[in-house]
XYZ file of C-alpha atoms in Angstrom:
200
model
C 87.561 79.518 -35.177
C 86.407 80.889 -31.801
C 85.814 77.905 -30.486
C 83.657 76.254 -33.037
C 84.532 73.678 -35.554
C 84.074 75.016 -39.211
C 86.386 72.594 -40.662
C 83.966 71.801 -43.579
C 83.956 75.395 -44.411
C 87.605 75.620 -44.403
C 88.158 72.534 -46.077
C 85.678 73.768 -49.110
C 87.479 76.983 -49.187
C 90.860 75.306 -49.699
C 89.692 72.939 -52.606
C 87.819 76.148 -54.124
C 91.297 77.897 -54.120
C 93.131 75.146 -55.886
C 90.079 74.730 -58.284
C 90.632 78.652 -58.906
C 94.317 77.745 -59.958
C 96.402 78.540 -56.871
C 99.205 76.153 -57.677
C 101.262 75.622 -55.753
C 98.707 75.763 -52.962
C 100.412 76.883 -49.653
C 98.687 75.718 -46.378
C 100.073 76.622 -42.925
C 99.510 74.506 -39.999
C 100.480 75.404 -36.317
C 100.573 72.445 -34.491
C 99.371 72.307 -30.936
C 99.612 69.375 -28.612
C 96.248 67.934 -27.893
C 94.350 69.990 -30.586
C 95.842 68.892 -33.859
C 98.915 66.784 -33.284
C 97.041 63.674 -34.048
C 96.261 65.001 -37.822
C 100.029 65.501 -38.835
C 100.167 62.335 -41.103
C 96.768 62.999 -42.848
C 98.205 66.799 -43.603
C 101.517 65.267 -45.087
C 99.456 62.987 -47.218
C 97.968 66.012 -48.983
C 101.235 66.575 -50.495
C 101.429 63.148 -52.139
C 99.340 63.571 -55.111
C 98.810 67.501 -55.262
C 101.582 70.118 -55.779
C 100.691 71.505 -52.192
C 103.037 73.053 -50.001
C 102.288 72.175 -46.279
C 104.006 74.256 -43.658
C 104.321 72.913 -40.286
C 104.977 75.721 -37.608
C 105.840 75.752 -34.052
C 103.356 77.603 -32.053
C 105.069 80.719 -30.737
C 103.993 81.964 -27.437
C 103.819 85.776 -28.143
C 101.797 87.136 -24.961
C 99.899 84.130 -24.431
C 102.646 81.465 -23.243
C 100.013 79.985 -20.992
C 97.226 79.606 -23.408
C 98.202 75.635 -23.974
C 100.149 74.903 -20.906
C 103.824 74.389 -20.010
C 104.711 73.360 -23.605
C 102.177 74.367 -26.287
C 104.243 73.498 -29.210
C 105.435 70.213 -30.854
C 109.181 70.261 -32.080
C 109.582 70.042 -35.786
C 112.007 67.184 -35.379
C 109.314 65.247 -33.842
C 107.079 65.788 -36.566
C 109.427 64.848 -39.352
C 110.133 61.534 -37.459
C 106.682 60.741 -37.493
C 106.287 61.117 -41.092
C 109.644 59.697 -42.045
C 108.435 56.584 -40.124
C 105.566 56.126 -42.403
C 106.374 57.761 -45.775
C 110.183 58.313 -45.605
C 111.476 62.028 -45.863
C 114.132 63.669 -48.069
C 115.414 67.095 -48.104
C 113.665 68.989 -51.108
C 115.428 70.529 -53.934
C 112.527 73.114 -53.816
C 113.737 76.099 -51.834
C 111.608 78.942 -50.780
C 112.757 82.479 -49.816
C 111.711 82.212 -46.000
C 112.644 80.224 -42.960
C 111.171 76.994 -43.664
C 113.424 73.763 -43.997
C 111.821 72.135 -47.084
C 111.211 68.090 -47.162
C 109.326 65.882 -49.458
C 107.773 62.283 -48.995
C 109.782 60.308 -51.820
C 107.555 60.601 -55.243
C 105.299 63.372 -53.873
C 104.369 66.485 -56.073
C 104.124 68.636 -53.112
C 106.587 69.484 -50.308
C 106.529 69.857 -46.543
C 107.966 72.892 -44.743
C 109.029 73.091 -40.939
C 109.319 76.575 -39.388
C 111.081 75.898 -36.090
C 111.274 78.876 -34.484
C 111.156 77.333 -30.805
C 113.214 74.347 -31.278
C 115.766 75.234 -34.230
C 116.591 78.806 -33.960
C 116.890 80.515 -37.707
C 117.512 83.836 -36.643
C 120.910 83.999 -38.116
C 119.110 83.649 -41.714
C 115.828 85.411 -40.864
C 114.860 87.732 -43.800
C 111.336 88.756 -42.691
C 109.918 91.892 -41.100
C 106.281 92.300 -39.886
C 103.800 95.080 -40.636
C 101.350 94.896 -38.146
C 97.603 95.389 -38.754
C 97.678 98.802 -37.021
C 100.565 99.997 -39.207
C 103.931 99.356 -37.147
C 107.000 97.780 -39.121
C 108.892 95.519 -36.874
C 112.313 94.083 -37.855
C 111.468 91.060 -35.681
C 108.111 89.387 -35.124
C 109.232 88.431 -31.686
C 109.795 91.637 -30.043
C 109.168 95.395 -30.524
C 112.647 96.746 -30.530
C 113.268 99.308 -33.326
C 109.636 99.226 -34.771
C 108.562 102.214 -36.594
C 104.935 103.707 -37.156
C 104.312 103.490 -40.667
C 100.823 104.454 -40.898
C 101.224 107.817 -38.749
C 103.866 108.659 -41.260
C 101.994 107.871 -44.360
C 99.019 109.702 -43.221
C 101.215 112.947 -42.155
C 102.330 113.144 -45.755
C 106.137 111.989 -45.053
C 107.857 111.625 -48.319
C 108.885 108.263 -49.919
C 112.550 109.076 -49.595
C 112.403 109.738 -45.728
C 110.227 106.463 -45.412
C 112.712 104.596 -47.331
C 115.442 106.096 -45.011
C 113.499 104.807 -42.008
C 113.156 101.460 -43.408
C 116.433 101.137 -44.376
C 117.635 102.056 -40.756
C 115.781 99.401 -39.218
C 117.086 96.831 -41.627
C 120.451 97.852 -40.569
C 119.675 96.965 -36.961
C 117.714 93.786 -37.534
C 120.844 91.623 -37.236
C 121.327 92.789 -34.058
C 117.921 92.448 -32.955
C 117.601 88.963 -34.312
C 120.511 87.585 -31.930
C 120.725 89.853 -29.080
C 116.928 90.231 -28.487
C 115.608 86.661 -29.154
C 115.566 85.321 -25.462
C 113.535 88.488 -24.117
C 111.331 88.279 -27.326
C 110.796 84.416 -27.390
C 111.014 82.925 -23.953
C 110.428 85.528 -21.503
C 106.991 86.643 -22.611
C 107.747 90.470 -22.709
C 105.204 91.485 -25.029
C 102.885 94.227 -25.040
C 100.286 92.583 -27.550
C 99.511 89.016 -28.551
C 99.858 87.632 -31.791
C 96.253 88.070 -32.687
C 96.579 91.824 -31.938
C 99.736 92.302 -33.888
C 98.086 90.574 -36.999
C 99.710 91.711 -40.412
């Protein structure tokens, strides 16, 4: 949080959410070498006695690939190995509707998800689109090909039927974008905006 540690505030917020009835509680963790990669086992432990879903996400260098040096991400396979070496790890019968590969520590109440967009491409089964903070609908988070300006369309009174047609059109081109645009979107740094600017 802007260079300052607010761990206690974050942790209190997580606990408050759980006490308020968020069950299962879902926590996303972007693992960065030298920043929080030493906390993997402790984070995994949160799922043992609680019905929490902790998802480890490989850092995506969207517009800021040099932020953490040559390799600013940790491969999901390495994280799974760390956890397996201490606790054991098995594929979970729990399945979400997104790109995470889901595992469990044997006997745990919660699950561990791994979103591996850098090391284990899941473009072939991606079912996600991104609505950015400024109203652009993108068929792929990793590049801007085919995006449409929903905010302007809505403010100009475009009909629901026309909006539906526009969204259907980008859904139809999504598989092509997923495969053919991956390299330019993921590895070459051809972005006009960073992840924090995309938001959504």
